[in-house]
Every structure is written in structure tokens, then in C-alpha cells.
Amino acid sequence: MTVPTDYVLALGLTILVEAFVVLAPRDRRGGGVLLDVVLANLLTHPLAWQLLASGRSGFLATEAGVVAVETLCYAVLGRRSVQQAFGIACAANLVTALLGLLWSLAAP
């Protein structure tokens, strides 16, 4: 099975941008936070990509599901409170969702 270049680029950029958002509050765990971001996105990004590409789920519903799953990831993996993990997941996904929308509007 061949993975499309667009998908690999989207996943890489998502992880990069969300890592900066998650690390912005100067979390002292550094590398551990990066691993949390990578694992959370490897869990959510492929399914979200497929749901949106197939039209089986709307954008807001998909993003809500992604935020829910990533909240659990950040709470469990990062040993954060659910409130803190939810805020991180919302911030990270808001930034990448907006960048994705802007990218799609700018595409020919």
C-alpha cells in the first residue's frame, strides 16, 4: 500500500505545529511532550484524514473526536489533569485546523 505524499506532508506538518503549541507553555518534560504529540497524532490523524476524505464525517464532528482522543492521550501519557489536557488538545487542534483550512482555500 502506497501512502500519498500529501498525507505524509500533512501528518508531518501537523506534528511539527502541534509540538510547538504544546511546548509553548514551557513544559519541563521536553522530549516526553514531543513523544506525546507524535503518539496522539499517529492515533488520530489517519482516521480523521480518512473520515474527511471519504465525506463520512463533517469537519466539526471529526475535529471534536480528535480533540476528545488527544485529550485522553495528553492526560494519560503526559500525566496532566483532564482540564489541562483538554486545553492543550483544543489549542493544538485549533491552530492546525485553521492552518489546514487556510491551506485548502489557497490551493488551486
PDB file of N, CA and C in Angstrom, residues 13-99:
ATOM      1  N   LEU A  13       3.580  18.062   9.105  1.00  0.00           N
ATOM      2  CA  LEU A  13       3.322  19.459   9.481  1.00  0.00           C
ATOM      3  C   LEU A  13       2.424  19.543  10.713  1.00  0.00           C
ATOM      4  N   THR A  14       1.450  18.653  10.813  1.00  0.00           N
ATOM      5  CA  THR A  14       0.571  18.634  11.984  1.00  0.00           C
ATOM      6  C   THR A  14       1.378  18.366  13.246  1.00  0.00           C
ATOM      7  N   ILE A  15       2.231  17.369  13.205  1.00  0.00           N
ATOM      8  CA  ILE A  15       3.049  17.041  14.380  1.00  0.00           C
ATOM      9  C   ILE A  15       3.978  18.208  14.723  1.00  0.00           C
ATOM     10  N   LEU A  16       4.598  18.800  13.726  1.00  0.00           N
ATOM     11  CA  LEU A  16       5.509  19.921  13.960  1.00  0.00           C
ATOM     12  C   LEU A  16       4.789  21.106  14.608  1.00  0.00           C
ATOM     13  N   VAL A  17       3.663  21.507  14.029  1.00  0.00           N
ATOM     14  CA  VAL A  17       2.930  22.668  14.547  1.00  0.00           C
ATOM     15  C   VAL A  17       2.361  22.372  15.930  1.00  0.00           C
ATOM     16  N   GLU A  18       1.751  21.199  16.107  1.00  0.00           N
ATOM     17  CA  GLU A  18       1.167  20.883  17.414  1.00  0.00           C
ATOM     18  C   GLU A  18       2.237  20.744  18.487  1.00  0.00           C
ATOM     19  N   ALA A  19       3.418  20.287  18.127  1.00  0.00           N
ATOM     20  CA  ALA A  19       4.508  20.199  19.107  1.00  0.00           C
ATOM     21  C   ALA A  19       4.876  21.596  19.616  1.00  0.00           C
ATOM     22  N   PHE A  20       4.934  22.566  18.714  1.00  0.00           N
ATOM     23  CA  PHE A  20       5.222  23.939  19.137  1.00  0.00           C
ATOM     24  C   PHE A  20       4.120  24.483  20.039  1.00  0.00           C
ATOM     25  N   VAL A  21       2.871  24.192  19.708  1.00  0.00           N
ATOM     26  CA  VAL A  21       1.756  24.678  20.524  1.00  0.00           C
ATOM     27  C   VAL A  21       1.794  24.034  21.911  1.00  0.00           C
ATOM     28  N   VAL A  22       2.027  22.734  21.953  1.00  0.00           N
ATOM     29  CA  VAL A  22       2.046  22.029  23.235  1.00  0.00           C
ATOM     30  C   VAL A  22       3.252  22.443  24.072  1.00  0.00           C
ATOM     31  N   LEU A  23       4.373  22.704  23.425  1.00  0.00           N
ATOM     32  CA  LEU A  23       5.576  23.100  24.160  1.00  0.00           C
ATOM     33  C   LEU A  23       5.583  24.580  24.538  1.00  0.00           C
ATOM     34  N   ALA A  24       4.680  25.367  23.978  1.00  0.00           N
ATOM     35  CA  ALA A  24       4.670  26.819  24.212  1.00  0.00           C
ATOM     36  C   ALA A  24       4.634  27.198  25.689  1.00  0.00           C
ATOM     37  N   PRO A  25       3.869  26.492  26.529  1.00  0.00           N
ATOM     38  CA  PRO A  25       3.864  26.880  27.951  1.00  0.00           C
ATOM     39  C   PRO A  25       5.158  26.531  28.703  1.00  0.00           C
ATOM     40  N   ARG A  26       6.187  26.109  27.948  1.00  0.00           N
ATOM     41  CA  ARG A  26       7.491  25.763  28.528  1.00  0.00           C
ATOM     42  C   ARG A  26       7.411  24.562  29.460  1.00  0.00           C
ATOM     43  N   ASP A  27       6.808  23.514  28.962  1.00  0.00           N
ATOM     44  CA  ASP A  27       6.722  22.261  29.709  1.00  0.00           C
ATOM     45  C   ASP A  27       8.138  21.744  29.951  1.00  0.00           C
ATOM     46  N   ARG A  28       8.444  21.385  31.167  1.00  0.00           N
ATOM     47  CA  ARG A  28       9.797  20.959  31.515  1.00  0.00           C
ATOM     48  C   ARG A  28      10.138  19.557  31.007  1.00  0.00           C
ATOM     49  N   ARG A  29       9.145  18.815  30.529  1.00  0.00           N
ATOM     50  CA  ARG A  29       9.405  17.441  30.108  1.00  0.00           C
ATOM     51  C   ARG A  29      10.011  17.370  28.710  1.00  0.00           C
ATOM     52  N   GLY A  30       9.993  18.425  27.927  1.00  0.00           N
ATOM     53  CA  GLY A  30      10.645  18.493  26.622  1.00  0.00           C
ATOM     54  C   GLY A  30      10.374  17.324  25.707  1.00  0.00           C
ATOM     55  N   GLY A  31      11.327  16.385  25.641  1.00  0.00           N
ATOM     56  CA  GLY A  31      11.225  15.245  24.739  1.00  0.00           C
ATOM     57  C   GLY A  31      10.012  14.369  25.014  1.00  0.00           C
ATOM     58  N   GLY A  32       9.620  14.255  26.271  1.00  0.00           N
ATOM     59  CA  GLY A  32       8.437  13.473  26.612  1.00  0.00           C
ATOM     60  C   GLY A  32       7.182  14.076  26.012  1.00  0.00           C
ATOM     61  N   VAL A  33       7.113  15.391  25.976  1.00  0.00           N
ATOM     62  CA  VAL A  33       5.974  16.080  25.381  1.00  0.00           C
ATOM     63  C   VAL A  33       5.937  15.830  23.887  1.00  0.00           C
ATOM     64  N   LEU A  34       7.087  15.884  23.246  1.00  0.00           N
ATOM     65  CA  LEU A  34       7.154  15.628  21.811  1.00  0.00           C
ATOM     66  C   LEU A  34       6.658  14.219  21.500  1.00  0.00           C
ATOM     67  N   LEU A  35       7.049  13.253  22.305  1.00  0.00           N
ATOM     68  CA  LEU A  35       6.580  11.885  22.105  1.00  0.00           C
ATOM     69  C   LEU A  35       5.063  11.801  22.285  1.00  0.00           C
ATOM     70  N   ASP A  36       4.530  12.519  23.267  1.00  0.00           N
ATOM     71  CA  ASP A  36       3.076  12.551  23.468  1.00  0.00           C
ATOM     72  C   ASP A  36       2.368  13.085  22.226  1.00  0.00           C
ATOM     73  N   VAL A  37       2.899  14.159  21.648  1.00  0.00           N
ATOM     74  CA  VAL A  37       2.302  14.767  20.450  1.00  0.00           C
ATOM     75  C   VAL A  37       2.356  13.794  19.278  1.00  0.00           C
ATOM     76  N   VAL A  38       3.500  13.156  19.090  1.00  0.00           N
ATOM     77  CA  VAL A  38       3.641  12.204  17.988  1.00  0.00           C
ATOM     78  C   VAL A  38       2.667  11.046  18.160  1.00  0.00           C
ATOM     79  N   LEU A  39       2.599  10.460  19.345  1.00  0.00           N
ATOM     80  CA  LEU A  39       1.704   9.332  19.571  1.00  0.00           C
ATOM     81  C   LEU A  39       0.237   9.724  19.421  1.00  0.00           C
ATOM     82  N   ALA A  40      -0.135  10.868  19.955  1.00  0.00           N
ATOM     83  CA  ALA A  40      -1.528  11.320  19.842  1.00  0.00           C
ATOM     84  C   ALA A  40      -1.911  11.519  18.380  1.00  0.00           C
ATOM     85  N   ASN A  41      -1.024  12.109  17.603  1.00  0.00           N
ATOM     86  CA  ASN A  41      -1.323  12.356  16.193  1.00  0.00           C
ATOM     87  C   ASN A  41      -1.269  11.098  15.343  1.00  0.00           C
ATOM     88  N   LEU A  42      -0.395  10.172  15.677  1.00  0.00           N
ATOM     89  CA  LEU A  42      -0.386   8.909  14.948  1.00  0.00           C
ATOM     90  C   LEU A  42      -1.669   8.128  15.207  1.00  0.00           C
ATOM     91  N   LEU A  43      -2.268   8.358  16.358  1.00  0.00           N
ATOM     92  CA  LEU A  43      -3.528   7.701  16.689  1.00  0.00           C
ATOM     93  C   LEU A  43      -4.723   8.369  16.010  1.00  0.00           C
ATOM     94  N   THR A  44      -4.731   9.697  15.952  1.00  0.00           N
ATOM     95  CA  THR A  44      -5.917  10.407  15.461  1.00  0.00           C
ATOM     96  C   THR A  44      -5.855  10.828  13.999  1.00  0.00           C
ATOM     97  N   HIS A  45      -4.696  11.214  13.522  1.00  0.00           N
ATOM     98  CA  HIS A  45      -4.590  11.808  12.192  1.00  0.00           C
ATOM     99  C   HIS A  45      -5.037  10.886  11.059  1.00  0.00           C
ATOM    100  N   PRO A  46      -4.607   9.616  11.036  1.00  0.00           N
ATOM    101  CA  PRO A  46      -5.028   8.753   9.920  1.00  0.00           C
ATOM    102  C   PRO A  46      -6.548   8.593   9.822  1.00  0.00           C
ATOM    103  N   LEU A  47      -7.202   8.393  10.955  1.00  0.00           N
ATOM    104  CA  LEU A  47      -8.658   8.221  10.936  1.00  0.00           C
ATOM    105  C   LEU A  47      -9.358   9.515  10.533  1.00  0.00           C
ATOM    106  N   ALA A  48      -8.903  10.633  11.077  1.00  0.00           N
ATOM    107  CA  ALA A  48      -9.509  11.922  10.720  1.00  0.00           C
ATOM    108  C   ALA A  48      -9.348  12.190   9.221  1.00  0.00           C
ATOM    109  N   TRP A  49      -8.179  11.914   8.701  1.00  0.00           N
ATOM    110  CA  TRP A  49      -7.902  12.117   7.272  1.00  0.00           C
ATOM    111  C   TRP A  49      -8.866  11.283   6.433  1.00  0.00           C
ATOM    112  N   GLN A  50      -9.033  10.016   6.801  1.00  0.00           N
ATOM    113  CA  GLN A  50      -9.922   9.128   6.045  1.00  0.00           C
ATOM    114  C   GLN A  50     -11.383   9.553   6.149  1.00  0.00           C
ATOM    115  N   LEU A  51     -11.814   9.926   7.348  1.00  0.00           N
ATOM    116  CA  LEU A  51     -13.201  10.359   7.529  1.00  0.00           C
ATOM    117  C   LEU A  51     -13.515  11.590   6.700  1.00  0.00           C
ATOM    118  N   LEU A  52     -12.614  12.549   6.696  1.00  0.00           N
ATOM    119  CA  LEU A  52     -12.845  13.773   5.936  1.00  0.00           C
ATOM    120  C   LEU A  52     -12.750  13.531   4.435  1.00  0.00           C
ATOM    121  N   ALA A  53     -11.772  12.741   4.024  1.00  0.00           N
ATOM    122  CA  ALA A  53     -11.591  12.476   2.595  1.00  0.00           C
ATOM    123  C   ALA A  53     -12.762  11.698   2.007  1.00  0.00           C
ATOM    124  N   SER A  54     -13.351  10.822   2.804  1.00  0.00           N
ATOM    125  CA  SER A  54     -14.461   9.997   2.315  1.00  0.00           C
ATOM    126  C   SER A  54     -15.806  10.712   2.408  1.00  0.00           C
ATOM    127  N   GLY A  55     -15.859  11.789   3.156  1.00  0.00           N
ATOM    128  CA  GLY A  55     -17.118  12.501   3.345  1.00  0.00           C
ATOM    129  C   GLY A  55     -18.042  11.834   4.357  1.00  0.00           C
ATOM    130  N   ARG A  56     -17.529  10.843   5.101  1.00  0.00           N
ATOM    131  CA  ARG A  56     -18.349  10.127   6.082  1.00  0.00           C
ATOM    132  C   ARG A  56     -18.553  10.904   7.378  1.00  0.00           C
ATOM    133  N   SER A  57     -17.809  11.973   7.544  1.00  0.00           N
ATOM    134  CA  SER A  57     -17.942  12.777   8.753  1.00  0.00           C
ATOM    135  C   SER A  57     -17.674  14.229   8.394  1.00  0.00           C
ATOM    136  N   GLY A  58     -18.375  15.117   9.061  1.00  0.00           N
ATOM    137  CA  GLY A  58     -18.158  16.537   8.851  1.00  0.00           C
ATOM    138  C   GLY A  58     -16.906  17.016   9.567  1.00  0.00           C
ATOM    139  N   PHE A  59     -16.470  18.197   9.192  1.00  0.00           N
ATOM    140  CA  PHE A  59     -15.242  18.760   9.741  1.00  0.00           C
ATOM    141  C   PHE A  59     -15.327  18.943  11.256  1.00  0.00           C
ATOM    142  N   LEU A  60     -16.392  19.571  11.746  1.00  0.00           N
ATOM    143  CA  LEU A  60     -16.502  19.848  13.185  1.00  0.00           C
ATOM    144  C   LEU A  60     -16.621  18.569  13.998  1.00  0.00           C
ATOM    145  N   ALA A  61     -17.384  17.600  13.498  1.00  0.00           N
ATOM    146  CA  ALA A  61     -17.528  16.323  14.206  1.00  0.00           C
ATOM    147  C   ALA A  61     -16.186  15.596  14.274  1.00  0.00           C
ATOM    148  N   THR A  62     -15.462  15.616  13.175  1.00  0.00           N
ATOM    149  CA  THR A  62     -14.157  14.958  13.144  1.00  0.00           C
ATOM    150  C   THR A  62     -13.196  15.633  14.117  1.00  0.00           C
ATOM    151  N   GLU A  63     -13.136  16.949  14.082  1.00  0.00           N
ATOM    152  CA  GLU A  63     -12.236  17.675  14.988  1.00  0.00           C
ATOM    153  C   GLU A  63     -12.619  17.460  16.450  1.00  0.00           C
ATOM    154  N   ALA A  64     -13.912  17.386  16.738  1.00  0.00           N
ATOM    155  CA  ALA A  64     -14.353  17.121  18.119  1.00  0.00           C
ATOM    156  C   ALA A  64     -13.868  15.749  18.576  1.00  0.00           C
ATOM    157  N   GLY A  65     -13.952  14.770  17.703  1.00  0.00           N
ATOM    158  CA  GLY A  65     -13.461  13.433  18.034  1.00  0.00           C
ATOM    159  C   GLY A  65     -11.960  13.419  18.247  1.00  0.00           C
ATOM    160  N   VAL A  66     -11.242  14.145  17.401  1.00  0.00           N
ATOM    161  CA  VAL A  66      -9.787  14.235  17.530  1.00  0.00           C
ATOM    162  C   VAL A  66      -9.424  14.877  18.865  1.00  0.00           C
ATOM    163  N   VAL A  67     -10.089  15.962  19.209  1.00  0.00           N
ATOM    164  CA  VAL A  67      -9.809  16.644  20.482  1.00  0.00           C
ATOM    165  C   VAL A  67     -10.093  15.711  21.656  1.00  0.00           C
ATOM    166  N   ALA A  68     -11.175  14.952  21.593  1.00  0.00           N
ATOM    167  CA  ALA A  68     -11.510  14.028  22.683  1.00  0.00           C
ATOM    168  C   ALA A  68     -10.423  12.970  22.866  1.00  0.00           C
ATOM    169  N   VAL A  69      -9.997  12.367  21.770  1.00  0.00           N
ATOM    170  CA  VAL A  69      -8.973  11.316  21.856  1.00  0.00           C
ATOM    171  C   VAL A  69      -7.633  11.903  22.299  1.00  0.00           C
ATOM    172  N   GLU A  70      -7.265  13.054  21.741  1.00  0.00           N
ATOM    173  CA  GLU A  70      -5.988  13.659  22.122  1.00  0.00           C
ATOM    174  C   GLU A  70      -6.013  14.156  23.567  1.00  0.00           C
ATOM    175  N   THR A  71      -7.166  14.558  24.056  1.00  0.00           N
ATOM    176  CA  THR A  71      -7.277  14.923  25.476  1.00  0.00           C
ATOM    177  C   THR A  71      -6.920  13.727  26.344  1.00  0.00           C
ATOM    178  N   LEU A  72      -7.465  12.574  26.005  1.00  0.00           N
ATOM    179  CA  LEU A  72      -7.136  11.356  26.765  1.00  0.00           C
ATOM    180  C   LEU A  72      -5.643  11.037  26.668  1.00  0.00           C
ATOM    181  N   CYS A  73      -5.087  11.173  25.474  1.00  0.00           N
ATOM    182  CA  CYS A  73      -3.652  10.915  25.296  1.00  0.00           C
ATOM    183  C   CYS A  73      -2.814  11.835  26.175  1.00  0.00           C
ATOM    184  N   TYR A  74      -3.102  13.135  26.138  1.00  0.00           N
ATOM    185  CA  TYR A  74      -2.307  14.087  26.910  1.00  0.00           C
ATOM    186  C   TYR A  74      -2.524  13.912  28.413  1.00  0.00           C
ATOM    187  N   ALA A  75      -3.716  13.494  28.810  1.00  0.00           N
ATOM    188  CA  ALA A  75      -3.978  13.265  30.233  1.00  0.00           C
ATOM    189  C   ALA A  75      -3.241  12.027  30.736  1.00  0.00           C
ATOM    190  N   VAL A  76      -3.322  10.948  29.969  1.00  0.00           N
ATOM    191  CA  VAL A  76      -2.718   9.687  30.408  1.00  0.00           C
ATOM    192  C   VAL A  76      -1.203   9.686  30.195  1.00  0.00           C
ATOM    193  N   LEU A  77      -0.774   9.984  28.970  1.00  0.00           N
ATOM    194  CA  LEU A  77       0.659   9.946  28.663  1.00  0.00           C
ATOM    195  C   LEU A  77       1.428  11.052  29.370  1.00  0.00           C
ATOM    196  N   GLY A  78       0.823  12.246  29.415  1.00  0.00           N
ATOM    197  CA  GLY A  78       1.508  13.398  29.998  1.00  0.00           C
ATOM    198  C   GLY A  78       1.249  13.595  31.468  1.00  0.00           C
ATOM    199  N   ARG A  79       0.433  12.716  32.049  1.00  0.00           N
ATOM    200  CA  ARG A  79       0.083  12.822  33.477  1.00  0.00           C
ATOM    201  C   ARG A  79      -0.386  14.227  33.839  1.00  0.00           C
ATOM    202  N   ARG A  80      -1.326  14.702  33.020  1.00  0.00           N
ATOM    203  CA  ARG A  80      -1.913  16.025  33.247  1.00  0.00           C
ATOM    204  C   ARG A  80      -3.349  15.852  33.709  1.00  0.00           C
ATOM    205  N   SER A  81      -3.905  16.914  34.280  1.00  0.00           N
ATOM    206  CA  SER A  81      -5.329  16.878  34.614  1.00  0.00           C
ATOM    207  C   SER A  81      -6.119  16.867  33.305  1.00  0.00           C
ATOM    208  N   VAL A  82      -7.335  16.381  33.359  1.00  0.00           N
ATOM    209  CA  VAL A  82      -8.171  16.340  32.163  1.00  0.00           C
ATOM    210  C   VAL A  82      -8.409  17.755  31.645  1.00  0.00           C
ATOM    211  N   GLN A  83      -8.579  18.720  32.541  1.00  0.00           N
ATOM    212  CA  GLN A  83      -8.799  20.100  32.127  1.00  0.00           C
ATOM    213  C   GLN A  83      -7.582  20.649  31.387  1.00  0.00           C
ATOM    214  N   GLN A  84      -6.407  20.376  31.913  1.00  0.00           N
ATOM    215  CA  GLN A  84      -5.175  20.847  31.279  1.00  0.00           C
ATOM    216  C   GLN A  84      -4.986  20.157  29.922  1.00  0.00           C
ATOM    217  N   ALA A  85      -5.214  18.858  29.876  1.00  0.00           N
ATOM    218  CA  ALA A  85      -5.071  18.103  28.629  1.00  0.00           C
ATOM    219  C   ALA A  85      -6.070  18.583  27.584  1.00  0.00           C
ATOM    220  N   PHE A  86      -7.294  18.885  28.017  1.00  0.00           N
ATOM    221  CA  PHE A  86      -8.316  19.384  27.097  1.00  0.00           C
ATOM    222  C   PHE A  86      -7.911  20.733  26.505  1.00  0.00           C
ATOM    223  N   GLY A  87      -7.380  21.613  27.338  1.00  0.00           N
ATOM    224  CA  GLY A  87      -6.926  22.912  26.856  1.00  0.00           C
ATOM    225  C   GLY A  87      -5.799  22.784  25.843  1.00  0.00           C
ATOM    226  N   ILE A  88      -4.876  21.871  26.114  1.00  0.00           N
ATOM    227  CA  ILE A  88      -3.766  21.641  25.191  1.00  0.00           C
ATOM    228  C   ILE A  88      -4.279  21.075  23.877  1.00  0.00           C
ATOM    229  N   ALA A  89      -5.151  20.082  23.950  1.00  0.00           N
ATOM    230  CA  ALA A  89      -5.689  19.467  22.725  1.00  0.00           C
ATOM    231  C   ALA A  89      -6.487  20.485  21.907  1.00  0.00           C
ATOM    232  N   CYS A  90      -7.276  21.309  22.584  1.00  0.00           N
ATOM    233  CA  CYS A  90      -8.049  22.338  21.871  1.00  0.00           C
ATOM    234  C   CYS A  90      -7.132  23.347  21.185  1.00  0.00           C
ATOM    235  N   ALA A  91      -6.142  23.831  21.913  1.00  0.00           N
ATOM    236  CA  ALA A  91      -5.221  24.829  21.340  1.00  0.00           C
ATOM    237  C   ALA A  91      -4.461  24.256  20.155  1.00  0.00           C
ATOM    238  N   ALA A  92      -3.917  23.063  20.324  1.00  0.00           N
ATOM    239  CA  ALA A  92      -3.119  22.452  19.254  1.00  0.00           C
ATOM    240  C   ALA A  92      -3.965  22.205  18.017  1.00  0.00           C
ATOM    241  N   ASN A  93      -5.171  21.689  18.202  1.00  0.00           N
ATOM    242  CA  ASN A  93      -6.015  21.370  17.052  1.00  0.00           C
ATOM    243  C   ASN A  93      -6.659  22.604  16.440  1.00  0.00           C
ATOM    244  N   LEU A  94      -6.875  23.636  17.217  1.00  0.00           N
ATOM    245  CA  LEU A  94      -7.390  24.884  16.655  1.00  0.00           C
ATOM    246  C   LEU A  94      -6.372  25.464  15.670  1.00  0.00           C
ATOM    247  N   VAL A  95      -5.117  25.480  16.081  1.00  0.00           N
ATOM    248  CA  VAL A  95      -4.072  26.029  15.215  1.00  0.00           C
ATOM    249  C   VAL A  95      -3.948  25.204  13.931  1.00  0.00           C
ATOM    250  N   THR A  96      -3.842  23.872  14.065  1.00  0.00           N
ATOM    251  CA  THR A  96      -3.654  23.056  12.863  1.00  0.00           C
ATOM    252  C   THR A  96      -4.903  23.015  11.996  1.00  0.00           C
ATOM    253  N   ALA A  97      -6.089  23.059  12.595  1.00  0.00           N
ATOM    254  CA  ALA A  97      -7.326  23.081  11.797  1.00  0.00           C
ATOM    255  C   ALA A  97      -7.411  24.378  10.994  1.00  0.00           C
ATOM    256  N   LEU A  98      -7.088  25.501  11.626  1.00  0.00           N
ATOM    257  CA  LEU A  98      -7.115  26.777  10.910  1.00  0.00           C
ATOM    258  C   LEU A  98      -6.067  26.819   9.796  1.00  0.00           C
ATOM    259  N   LEU A  99      -4.882  26.312  10.071  1.00  0.00           N
ATOM    260  CA  LEU A  99      -3.850  26.258   9.029  1.00  0.00           C
ATOM    261  C   LEU A  99      -4.283  25.357   7.871  1.00  0.00           C
TER     262      LEU A  99
END
